[in-house]
Coordinates of C-alpha atoms and ligand atoms in Angstrom, one line a residue:
M1 CA -26.4 16.1 67.1
S2 CA -22.9 17.1 65.9
N3 CA -20.2 14.5 65.8
P4 CA -18.1 15.0 68.9
N5 CA -14.9 14.1 67.0
S6 CA -15.6 16.8 64.4
R7 CA -16.5 19.2 67.2
D8 CA -13.3 18.4 69.0
A9 CA -11.4 18.8 65.8
R10 CA -13.0 22.2 65.2
V11 CA -12.2 23.3 68.8
L12 CA -8.6 22.2 68.4
R13 CA -8.3 24.1 65.1
L14 CA -9.8 27.2 66.7
S15 CA -7.4 27.0 69.7
E16 CA -4.4 26.5 67.4
E17 CA -5.4 29.6 65.5
L18 CA -5.8 31.6 68.7
L19 CA -2.4 30.5 69.8
E20 CA -1.0 31.5 66.4
I21 CA -2.4 35.0 66.8
E22 CA -1.3 35.2 70.5
Q23 CA 2.3 34.2 69.7
R24 CA 2.7 36.5 66.7
L25 CA 5.3 39.0 67.4
I26 CA 4.0 42.5 66.6
P27 CA 5.6 45.9 66.8
T28 CA 3.8 47.7 69.7
G29 CA 4.3 51.3 68.7
L30 CA 6.8 53.1 66.5
H31 CA 10.5 52.9 67.1
I32 CA 11.8 56.0 68.9
L33 CA 15.3 56.9 67.7
G34 CA 17.8 56.6 70.5
R35 CA 15.5 54.6 72.9
P36 CA 16.7 51.1 73.9
S37 CA 14.2 48.3 74.2
D38 CA 12.3 47.9 77.5
N39 CA 12.1 44.5 79.3
R40 CA 8.7 43.6 77.9
E41 CA 10.0 44.1 74.3
K42 CA 13.2 42.3 75.2
L43 CA 11.2 39.3 76.5
D44 CA 9.4 38.9 73.1
L45 CA 12.5 39.5 71.1
L46 CA 14.7 37.1 73.1
K47 CA 12.1 34.4 72.9
M48 CA 12.1 34.7 69.1
V49 CA 15.9 34.7 68.9
A50 CA 15.9 31.5 71.1
A51 CA 13.2 29.8 68.9
F52 CA 15.6 28.8 66.1
D53 CA 18.5 26.5 65.7
R54 CA 21.6 28.7 65.2
P55 CA 24.5 26.5 64.0
E56 CA 26.6 29.7 63.6
F57 CA 26.5 30.2 67.4
G58 CA 26.4 26.5 68.3
T59 CA 22.9 26.7 69.8
R60 CA 19.8 24.6 69.4
A61 CA 16.2 26.0 69.5
L62 CA 15.1 26.4 73.1
P63 CA 11.6 24.9 72.5
E64 CA 13.3 21.8 71.0
L65 CA 15.7 21.5 73.9
I66 CA 12.7 21.6 76.3
A67 CA 10.7 19.2 74.1
N68 CA 13.6 16.7 74.3
G69 CA 14.0 17.2 78.0
L70 CA 10.3 16.5 78.5
G71 CA 10.7 13.3 76.5
L72 CA 8.5 14.4 73.6
T73 CA 9.4 12.5 70.5
T74 CA 7.0 14.4 68.1
S75 CA 8.2 17.0 65.7
A76 CA 7.2 20.7 66.2
K77 CA 4.4 20.3 63.6
E78 CA 2.9 17.2 65.2
R79 CA 2.6 18.5 68.8
T80 CA -0.7 18.8 70.6
L81 CA -1.9 22.2 71.8
D82 CA -1.2 21.2 75.4
E83 CA 2.4 20.2 74.5
K84 CA 2.9 23.5 72.7
E85 CA 1.5 25.5 75.5
A86 CA 3.6 23.6 78.1
I87 CA 6.7 24.3 76.1
N88 CA 5.8 28.0 75.5
S89 CA 5.2 28.6 79.2
I90 CA 8.6 27.1 80.1
V91 CA 10.4 29.2 77.5
T92 CA 8.6 32.3 78.7
E93 CA 9.5 31.6 82.4
A94 CA 13.1 30.8 81.5
V95 CA 13.6 34.0 79.5
K96 CA 11.9 36.1 82.2
L97 CA 14.2 34.6 84.9
F98 CA 17.2 35.3 82.6
L99 CA 16.2 39.0 82.4
T100 CA 15.6 39.4 86.1
D101 CA 18.0 37.0 87.8
G102 CA 20.6 36.1 85.2
M103 CA 21.6 33.0 83.2
T104 CA 22.6 30.7 86.1
V105 CA 19.2 30.9 87.7
S106 CA 17.5 30.4 84.4
M107 CA 19.7 27.4 83.5
D108 CA 18.9 25.9 86.9
Y109 CA 15.2 26.4 86.3
L110 CA 15.4 24.7 82.9
S111 CA 17.2 21.7 84.3
Q112 CA 14.6 21.3 87.0
A113 CA 11.4 22.1 85.0
A114 CA 12.4 20.3 81.8
R115 CA 15.6 18.3 82.4
V116 CA 17.5 20.5 80.0
S117 CA 21.2 20.0 80.7
V118 CA 23.2 23.1 81.6
D119 CA 25.6 22.1 78.9
S120 CA 23.0 22.4 76.2
S121 CA 21.3 25.5 77.5
R122 CA 24.4 27.5 78.3
P123 CA 25.2 28.4 74.6
V124 CA 21.6 29.7 74.2
F125 CA 22.0 32.0 77.2
V126 CA 25.4 33.2 76.2
L127 CA 23.8 34.2 72.9
L128 CA 20.8 35.8 74.7
K129 CA 23.2 37.7 77.0
N130 CA 25.1 39.2 74.1
V131 CA 21.8 40.1 72.3
S132 CA 20.4 41.6 75.5
E133 CA 23.5 43.7 76.2
A134 CA 23.6 44.9 72.6
L135 CA 19.9 45.9 72.9
N136 CA 20.9 48.1 75.9
T137 CA 23.5 49.8 73.8
N138 CA 21.9 52.4 71.7
Q139 CA 24.1 54.7 69.6
E140 CA 21.4 55.8 67.1
L141 CA 21.3 59.5 68.0
D142 CA 25.1 59.7 68.3
S143 CA 25.5 58.0 64.9
L144 CA 22.9 60.2 63.3
L145 CA 24.8 63.3 64.5
R146 CA 28.1 61.9 63.4
A147 CA 26.6 61.1 60.0
L148 CA 25.2 64.7 59.7
R149 CA 28.8 65.9 60.4
G150 CA 30.0 63.7 57.6
E151 CA 32.0 61.5 60.0
F152 CA 32.6 57.7 59.8
I153 CA 29.9 55.3 61.0
E154 CA 30.8 51.7 61.7
P155 CA 29.2 49.3 59.3
G156 CA 26.8 46.5 60.3
P157 CA 24.8 43.9 58.4
G158 CA 21.2 44.5 57.3
A159 CA 18.6 42.1 58.6
D160 CA 16.3 41.9 61.6
I161 CA 17.3 40.9 65.1
V162 CA 15.6 37.5 64.8
Q163 CA 17.2 36.6 61.5
N164 CA 20.6 37.8 62.4
P165 CA 21.3 39.0 66.0
Q166 CA 24.6 40.4 64.7
I167 CA 22.8 43.4 63.3
L168 CA 23.1 44.8 66.9
P169 CA 23.9 47.3 68.2
T170 CA 21.7 49.5 66.0
G171 CA 22.8 52.9 64.8
R172 CA 25.4 51.5 62.4
N173 CA 25.7 52.0 58.7
T174 CA 23.7 49.1 57.2
H175 CA 25.6 47.3 54.5
A176 CA 24.3 45.0 51.9
I177 CA 25.9 41.7 50.9
N178 CA 28.0 40.5 48.0
P179 CA 25.5 39.5 45.3
Y180 CA 27.9 36.8 44.2
S181 CA 27.3 35.0 47.5
V182 CA 23.6 34.8 46.9
P183 CA 21.9 32.4 47.7
S184 CA 23.9 31.3 50.7
D185 CA 24.0 27.5 51.5
V186 CA 21.6 28.1 54.4
A187 CA 19.2 30.2 52.2
F188 CA 19.3 27.5 49.5
S189 CA 18.4 24.7 52.0
R190 CA 15.6 26.8 53.5
G191 CA 14.4 27.7 50.0
E192 CA 13.8 24.0 49.3
L193 CA 11.5 23.7 52.4
V194 CA 9.5 26.7 51.4
A195 CA 9.2 25.7 47.7
N196 CA 8.1 22.2 48.7
N197 CA 5.5 23.5 51.2
L198 CA 4.2 26.0 48.6
L199 CA 3.8 23.4 45.9
Q200 CA 2.3 20.9 48.4
R201 CA -0.3 23.5 49.4
Y202 CA -1.3 24.2 45.8
H203 CA -1.3 20.4 45.1
D204 CA -3.6 19.8 48.2
E205 CA -6.0 22.4 46.9
N206 CA -6.0 21.6 43.2
G207 CA -4.9 18.0 42.9
R208 CA -1.9 19.0 40.7
Y209 CA 1.0 21.4 40.5
P210 CA 0.6 24.9 39.1
E211 CA 1.8 25.2 35.5
A212 CA 3.3 28.6 36.1
M213 CA 3.8 30.9 39.1
A214 CA 4.5 34.6 39.3
I215 CA 6.8 35.6 42.2
V216 CA 8.0 38.9 43.6
L217 CA 11.6 39.4 44.6
W218 CA 12.7 42.4 46.7
G219 CA 16.2 43.7 47.3
L220 CA 16.1 44.3 51.1
D221 CA 14.5 40.9 51.8
N222 CA 17.2 39.1 49.8
I223 CA 19.9 41.1 51.7
K224 CA 18.3 40.1 55.0
T225 CA 18.0 36.4 54.2
Q226 CA 21.1 36.1 52.0
G227 CA 18.8 35.2 49.1
E228 CA 16.0 33.0 50.3
G229 CA 13.6 34.4 47.7
V230 CA 16.2 33.7 45.0
A231 CA 16.7 30.2 46.4
Q232 CA 12.9 29.6 46.2
A233 CA 12.8 30.6 42.6
L234 CA 15.7 28.3 41.8
W235 CA 14.0 25.4 43.6
L236 CA 10.8 26.0 41.7
L237 CA 12.7 25.8 38.4
G238 CA 14.7 22.8 39.7
V239 CA 18.2 24.1 39.5
R240 CA 21.0 24.6 42.0
P241 CA 23.6 27.4 42.1
V242 CA 27.2 26.6 40.9
H243 CA 30.2 28.5 42.2
D244 CA 33.2 29.5 40.0
G245 CA 36.9 29.3 40.9
L246 CA 36.6 32.5 42.9
N247 CA 33.7 31.0 44.8
R248 CA 31.3 33.4 43.1
T249 CA 27.8 32.1 42.3
T250 CA 27.8 32.7 38.5
N251 CA 26.1 29.6 37.1
V252 CA 23.4 27.1 37.7
A253 CA 23.0 23.3 37.1
A254 CA 19.8 21.4 36.6
I255 CA 18.8 19.1 39.5
P256 CA 17.9 15.8 37.7
L257 CA 14.1 15.2 37.5
A258 CA 14.5 11.8 39.3
E259 CA 16.0 13.7 42.3
L260 CA 13.5 16.6 42.1
G261 CA 10.6 14.2 42.0
R262 CA 8.2 16.7 40.5
P263 CA 7.9 18.9 37.4
R264 CA 10.0 22.0 36.9
I265 CA 7.6 24.9 37.4
D266 CA 7.5 27.9 35.0
V267 CA 8.3 31.0 37.1
V268 CA 7.7 34.6 36.1
M269 CA 9.8 36.8 38.2
T270 CA 9.1 40.5 38.9
V271 CA 12.0 42.0 40.7
S272 CA 11.9 45.4 42.3
G273 CA 14.1 48.3 41.1
I274 CA 16.2 48.0 44.2
F275 CA 16.8 44.2 43.5
R276 CA 17.7 45.0 39.9
D277 CA 20.3 47.6 41.1
L278 CA 21.8 45.6 44.1
F279 CA 21.7 42.1 42.6
S280 CA 22.7 42.6 39.0
P281 CA 24.6 39.2 38.9
T282 CA 21.6 37.5 40.5
V283 CA 19.3 38.9 37.9
Q284 CA 21.6 37.3 35.3
L285 CA 21.7 34.0 37.3
L286 CA 17.9 33.8 37.4
D287 CA 17.6 34.5 33.7
K288 CA 20.3 31.9 33.0
A289 CA 18.3 29.4 35.1
V290 CA 15.2 29.9 33.0
R291 CA 17.0 29.6 29.7
L292 CA 18.9 26.5 30.9
V293 CA 15.7 24.8 31.9
A294 CA 13.9 25.8 28.7
G295 CA 16.7 24.1 26.7
L296 CA 16.6 20.7 28.6
D297 CA 15.5 17.7 26.6
E298 CA 12.9 16.4 29.0
P299 CA 9.2 15.3 28.8
L300 CA 7.1 18.4 28.5
E301 CA 4.8 17.5 31.4
M302 CA 7.8 17.4 33.7
N303 CA 9.4 20.6 32.3
L304 CA 6.7 23.3 32.3
V305 CA 9.1 26.0 31.3
R306 CA 10.1 24.2 28.1
K307 CA 6.5 23.2 27.5
H308 CA 5.4 26.9 27.6
V309 CA 8.3 28.3 25.7
L310 CA 7.8 25.8 22.8
E311 CA 4.0 26.5 22.8
Q312 CA 4.7 30.2 22.7
V313 CA 7.2 29.9 19.8
A314 CA 4.6 27.8 17.9
Q315 CA 1.6 29.9 18.6
A316 CA 3.1 33.4 18.4
A317 CA 5.9 32.6 15.9
C318 CA 8.3 34.5 18.2
E319 CA 11.9 33.6 18.7
L320 CA 12.9 31.2 21.5
D321 CA 14.9 34.0 23.1
V322 CA 11.8 36.2 23.5
A323 CA 9.6 33.3 24.6
A324 CA 12.0 32.4 27.4
T325 CA 11.9 35.9 29.0
R326 CA 10.9 35.5 32.6
V327 CA 12.8 38.2 34.6
F328 CA 11.1 41.6 34.6
S329 CA 11.6 44.9 36.4
N330 CA 11.1 48.6 35.9
A331 CA 12.8 50.5 33.1
P332 CA 16.4 51.3 34.0
G333 CA 16.4 54.1 36.6
N334 CA 12.8 53.6 37.5
Y335 CA 11.3 52.1 40.6
G336 CA 7.9 51.0 41.9
T337 CA 4.6 50.0 40.3
N338 CA 2.6 53.1 41.2
V339 CA -0.4 50.8 41.8
N340 CA -0.3 51.9 45.5
F341 CA -0.6 55.6 44.5
M342 CA -3.5 54.8 42.2
V343 CA -5.3 52.9 44.9
M344 CA -4.6 55.4 47.7
D345 CA -5.7 58.4 45.6
S346 CA -8.8 56.5 44.4
Q347 CA -7.8 57.3 40.8
W348 CA -9.2 54.2 39.1
D349 CA -12.5 53.0 37.8
R350 CA -12.0 49.4 36.9
E351 CA -9.8 47.0 38.8
E352 CA -8.0 45.8 35.6
T353 CA -6.5 49.2 35.3
L354 CA -4.4 48.4 38.4
G355 CA -3.0 45.2 36.8
D356 CA -2.4 47.0 33.5
L357 CA -0.5 49.7 35.3
F358 CA 1.6 47.0 37.0
V359 CA 2.6 45.6 33.6
T360 CA 3.3 49.0 32.1
R361 CA 5.7 49.8 35.0
K362 CA 7.3 46.3 35.2
C363 CA 7.5 44.9 31.7
F364 CA 11.2 45.6 31.1
A365 CA 13.3 42.4 30.5
Y366 CA 16.7 41.7 32.0
G367 CA 19.2 38.9 31.3
R368 CA 21.2 37.7 28.3
D369 CA 20.0 36.1 25.0
S370 CA 21.3 32.9 23.5
K371 CA 24.0 34.9 21.5
G372 CA 25.3 36.2 24.8
Q373 CA 24.0 39.7 24.2
A374 CA 22.8 41.7 27.3
I375 CA 19.1 42.3 27.6
D376 CA 19.3 45.4 29.7
G377 CA 15.9 46.7 30.4
H378 CA 14.3 46.3 27.0
E379 CA 10.6 46.9 27.0
A380 CA 8.9 43.5 26.6
R381 CA 5.2 44.0 27.2
L382 CA 4.0 41.3 24.9
A383 CA 6.5 38.8 26.4
M384 CA 5.3 39.7 29.9
D385 CA 1.6 39.5 28.9
R386 CA 2.2 36.0 27.4
A387 CA 4.2 34.7 30.4
L388 CA 1.6 36.0 32.9
S389 CA -1.3 34.4 30.8
R390 CA -0.1 30.9 32.0
V391 CA 0.2 31.8 35.7
E392 CA -2.0 29.9 38.1
A393 CA -0.4 31.0 41.4
T394 CA 1.3 34.1 42.7
Y395 CA 3.6 34.3 45.7
Q396 CA 5.8 36.5 47.8
N397 CA 8.1 35.6 50.8
I398 CA 7.6 37.5 54.0
D399 CA 10.7 37.3 56.1
T400 CA 10.4 39.8 58.9
F401 CA 8.1 40.3 61.8
E402 CA 8.7 44.0 61.6
I403 CA 6.8 44.7 58.3
G404 CA 3.8 42.7 57.1
L405 CA 1.0 42.8 54.6
T406 CA -0.9 45.8 56.0
D407 CA 2.0 47.8 57.4
V408 CA 3.1 49.2 54.1
D409 CA 1.5 49.7 50.7
H410 CA 4.3 47.9 48.9
Y411 CA 3.0 44.3 49.4
F412 CA -0.3 45.1 47.7
E413 CA 1.3 47.2 44.9
Y414 CA 3.6 44.2 44.0
L415 CA 1.8 40.9 45.0
G416 CA -1.6 42.4 44.5
G417 CA -0.6 44.2 41.3
V418 CA 0.9 41.1 39.7
S419 CA -2.1 39.0 40.8
K420 CA -4.5 41.5 39.2
A421 CA -2.4 41.5 36.0
V422 CA -2.6 37.7 35.9
E423 CA -6.3 37.7 36.5
K424 CA -7.0 39.5 33.2
R425 CA -4.3 37.8 31.2
A426 CA -5.0 34.2 32.4
K427 CA -8.7 34.9 32.5
S428 CA -8.8 33.5 36.0
R429 CA -7.8 34.7 39.5
P430 CA -4.6 33.0 40.6
A431 CA -4.2 31.3 44.0
I432 CA -2.2 33.9 46.0
Y433 CA 0.2 32.7 48.7
L434 CA 2.7 34.1 51.2
S435 CA 5.2 32.3 53.2
D436 CA 6.1 33.0 56.8
S437 CA 9.8 32.2 56.6
L438 CA 10.2 33.5 60.1
S439 CA 8.3 30.7 61.6
P440 CA 10.6 27.7 62.1
D441 CA 8.4 25.5 59.9
S442 CA 8.2 28.1 57.1
K443 CA 4.4 28.0 56.9
I444 CA 2.5 28.8 53.7
R445 CA -0.7 30.8 54.0
S446 CA -3.2 32.0 51.4
L447 CA -3.5 35.7 51.0
E448 CA -6.9 35.7 52.6
E449 CA -5.6 33.8 55.7
T450 CA -2.7 36.3 56.0
V451 CA -5.0 39.3 55.7
R452 CA -7.2 37.8 58.5
L453 CA -4.1 37.1 60.7
E454 CA -2.6 40.5 60.2
S455 CA -6.0 42.2 60.9
R456 CA -6.4 40.2 64.2
A457 CA -2.8 40.5 65.3
K458 CA -2.4 44.2 64.4
T459 CA -5.2 46.5 63.2
L460 CA -7.9 45.1 65.5
N461 CA -5.6 44.2 68.4
P462 CA -5.8 46.7 71.3
K463 CA -2.1 45.9 72.2
W464 CA -1.2 47.1 68.7
Y465 CA -3.4 50.2 68.3
E466 CA -3.0 51.4 71.9
G467 CA 0.8 51.2 71.2
M468 CA 0.2 53.4 68.1
L469 CA -2.1 55.8 69.9
K470 CA 0.7 56.7 72.4
H471 CA 2.4 58.4 69.4
G472 CA -0.6 60.8 69.0
F473 CA -1.0 62.4 65.6
R474 CA 1.4 59.9 63.9
G475 CA -0.2 56.9 65.6
V476 CA -3.7 57.7 64.2
A477 CA -2.1 58.1 60.8
E478 CA -0.6 54.6 61.2
I479 CA -4.0 53.1 62.1
E480 CA -5.5 54.8 59.0
N481 CA -2.6 53.5 56.9
H482 CA -3.3 50.0 58.0
V483 CA -7.0 50.3 57.0
S484 CA -6.0 51.8 53.6
N485 CA -3.4 49.1 53.0
T486 CA -6.1 46.5 53.9
F487 CA -8.4 48.1 51.4
G488 CA -5.5 47.7 48.9
W489 CA -6.0 44.0 49.2
S490 CA -9.7 44.4 48.3
A491 CA -8.8 46.5 45.2
T492 CA -6.1 44.2 43.9
A493 CA -7.2 40.8 45.0
D494 CA -10.7 40.9 46.6
A495 CA -9.1 39.2 49.7
V496 CA -10.7 41.1 52.6
D497 CA -13.7 39.6 54.4
D498 CA -16.7 41.8 55.2
W499 CA -16.2 41.3 58.9
I500 CA -12.8 42.9 58.8
Y501 CA -14.3 46.2 57.6
S502 CA -17.2 45.8 60.1
E503 CA -14.8 45.4 63.0
V504 CA -12.7 48.3 61.9
A505 CA -15.9 50.4 61.9
N506 CA -16.9 49.1 65.4
T507 CA -13.5 49.6 66.9
F508 CA -12.5 53.0 65.6
V509 CA -15.6 54.8 64.5
F510 CA -18.7 53.5 66.4
D511 CA -17.0 53.4 69.8
E512 CA -17.6 57.0 70.8
T513 CA -14.7 57.3 73.2
M514 CA -12.3 55.9 70.6
L515 CA -13.7 58.2 67.9
D516 CA -13.2 61.2 70.2
R517 CA -9.6 60.2 70.8
L518 CA -8.9 59.8 67.1
R519 CA -10.5 63.1 66.1
N520 CA -8.7 65.0 68.9
L521 CA -5.3 63.5 68.0
N522 CA -5.6 63.7 64.2
P523 CA -8.9 64.6 62.6
H524 CA -7.4 64.3 59.1
S525 CA -6.6 60.6 59.4
A526 CA -9.8 59.9 61.3
H527 CA -11.7 61.4 58.4
S528 CA -9.7 59.5 55.8
L529 CA -10.4 56.3 57.7
V530 CA -14.1 56.8 57.6
R531 CA -14.0 57.8 53.9
R532 CA -12.0 54.6 53.2
L533 CA -14.7 52.5 54.8
L534 CA -17.3 54.2 52.7
E535 CA -15.2 53.7 49.6
A536 CA -14.9 49.9 50.5
N537 CA -18.7 49.7 50.4
G538 CA -19.0 51.9 47.3
R539 CA -16.7 49.7 45.3
G540 CA -18.4 46.5 46.4
Y541 CA -15.9 45.2 48.9
W542 CA -17.9 45.5 52.1
D543 CA -21.5 44.3 52.2
V544 CA -23.2 46.1 55.1
E545 CA -26.6 47.5 56.2
Q546 CA -27.7 50.9 55.0
S547 CA -28.1 52.1 58.7
V548 CA -24.3 51.5 59.2
L549 CA -23.5 53.5 56.0
D550 CA -25.9 56.3 57.2
K551 CA -24.1 56.5 60.5
L552 CA -20.7 56.5 58.8
R553 CA -21.8 59.4 56.4
E554 CA -23.0 61.4 59.3
I555 CA -19.7 61.0 61.2
S556 CA -17.8 61.8 58.0
R557 CA -19.7 65.1 57.7
S558 CA -19.1 66.0 61.3
L559 CA -15.4 65.3 60.8
E560 CA -15.5 67.6 57.7
D561 CA -17.1 70.3 59.7
Q562 CA -14.5 69.9 62.4
L563 CA -11.7 70.2 59.7
E564 CA -13.3 73.3 58.3
G565 CA -13.5 74.8 61.7
V566 CA -17.3 75.0 61.7
A567 CA -18.0 72.8 64.7
Ligands
LIG1 C1 13.0 46.3 47.9 O1 13.7 46.1 48.9 O2 13.3 45.8 46.8 C2 11.7 47.1 48.1 C3 11.6 47.8 49.3 C4 10.4 48.5 49.5 C5 9.4 48.5 48.5 C6 9.6 47.8 47.3 C7 10.8 47.1 47.1
LIG2 MG1 -16.0 40.6 49.8

């Protein structure tokens, strides 16, 4: 007989995972230019906006106000499933009432249902009212036409609605941020939480900290979060930003080891071409941080940057300046890794080619050497090979609910690409992590967990694919893209379970009604999807019975016939 405690614990974990999938905010269909959000979309968005403390608007997170009102003393992480569900249903009801009957009714409801004082809920609803009104204002088409006529478009910050509600109304000219203001104070304090969670997760799984990590930094993400990714890198190294007399972040200072309470982690940073262009002072800051840490007189087991740099100098007889190179990007004027194109076009035999391509594209160093001379995109392949050879974990921050792991091919080209490059150079597959810096507790997940969550919440979720299918031809292409992007995680990181491919086949190919819909709307993408499934099996990523493959081949042939106009 199974132990009831462990059975209960398993059921609890299962229900927590289900709740996580259920509460995940997903785009249900493509955005249609000029169309404001409907009430269902608004409900989801406003719930997310209300889920965070927002000191800039003087508001507390609505779930926390409700938890306090209900007399719960536990932190969000410690709550039972029943408590979480109770809070969630009150939040949902309050926001629904707000949308139908206005803020007074909703505030009354909250004070009765959860003893939330009107004084504390009013600022939240004032914020939601502004967001809701801004969501009704849609000047996208008008702005597009004005832009085409060469007229002025009002500027607005770049972010998503949850991160920064002030991006509304949409249809404005998105502007970036001053790179000298990065990372912001808020980003730096959130960066600490994520870096600690990340290191804790690795420590829980391995009994020690990683010697070195490879992280990916993107430009748009750091615009949206005012530098959370940059802050995470600084925390891993154990340094804080320092402002000059003009309040520009131009320097860094080491956080004393006693305060840090853990070793300084060696960090290899791959920054996108967009980051390199938009955040030139930040590239300098990151390079400066590494060189500062490498020069600190500290025990080597507590300063893994210095440990590795000294080892590299001794073993390879290279100069300290070269051994301390950790910030890499494309050659000046170049962008992207091309790993996505190689995968999508099936133009590769051995997986290590994908990692080698990543390094070929990304092995250009940026920063400043000890003599103060600019390193401005020098090719540094050997330095990158050596730095990656010590990496034990790779990581990228996901900061938006709008674009996730399988929505675009860029996550696997970067995080997958660097992980595959590490695998060959370190002779071991790294642990691969992502953070969900959108969730209030900045959860860290392994790549495998994130692929499962994305597959359940999006690709295999009827709410998601039916939303896509409303867009006809383009919607089928989006479904096929998701399957191919999922395949990208097999190619670069072997991170896709067999059941995911099996469920894709069952949902989109072996359900006759669905297959008919796909082939009528877009036979090209339907065919590509079936071919991708066959490729997944052919390359050893999907272990499945011969009979399934036979059926897939037959369907593939019939789609080919249809495309050739034979059928
Ligand atoms: C970036 O913002 O840096 C970026 C965006 C899309 C793909 C790759 C990088
Ligand atoms: Mg497998």
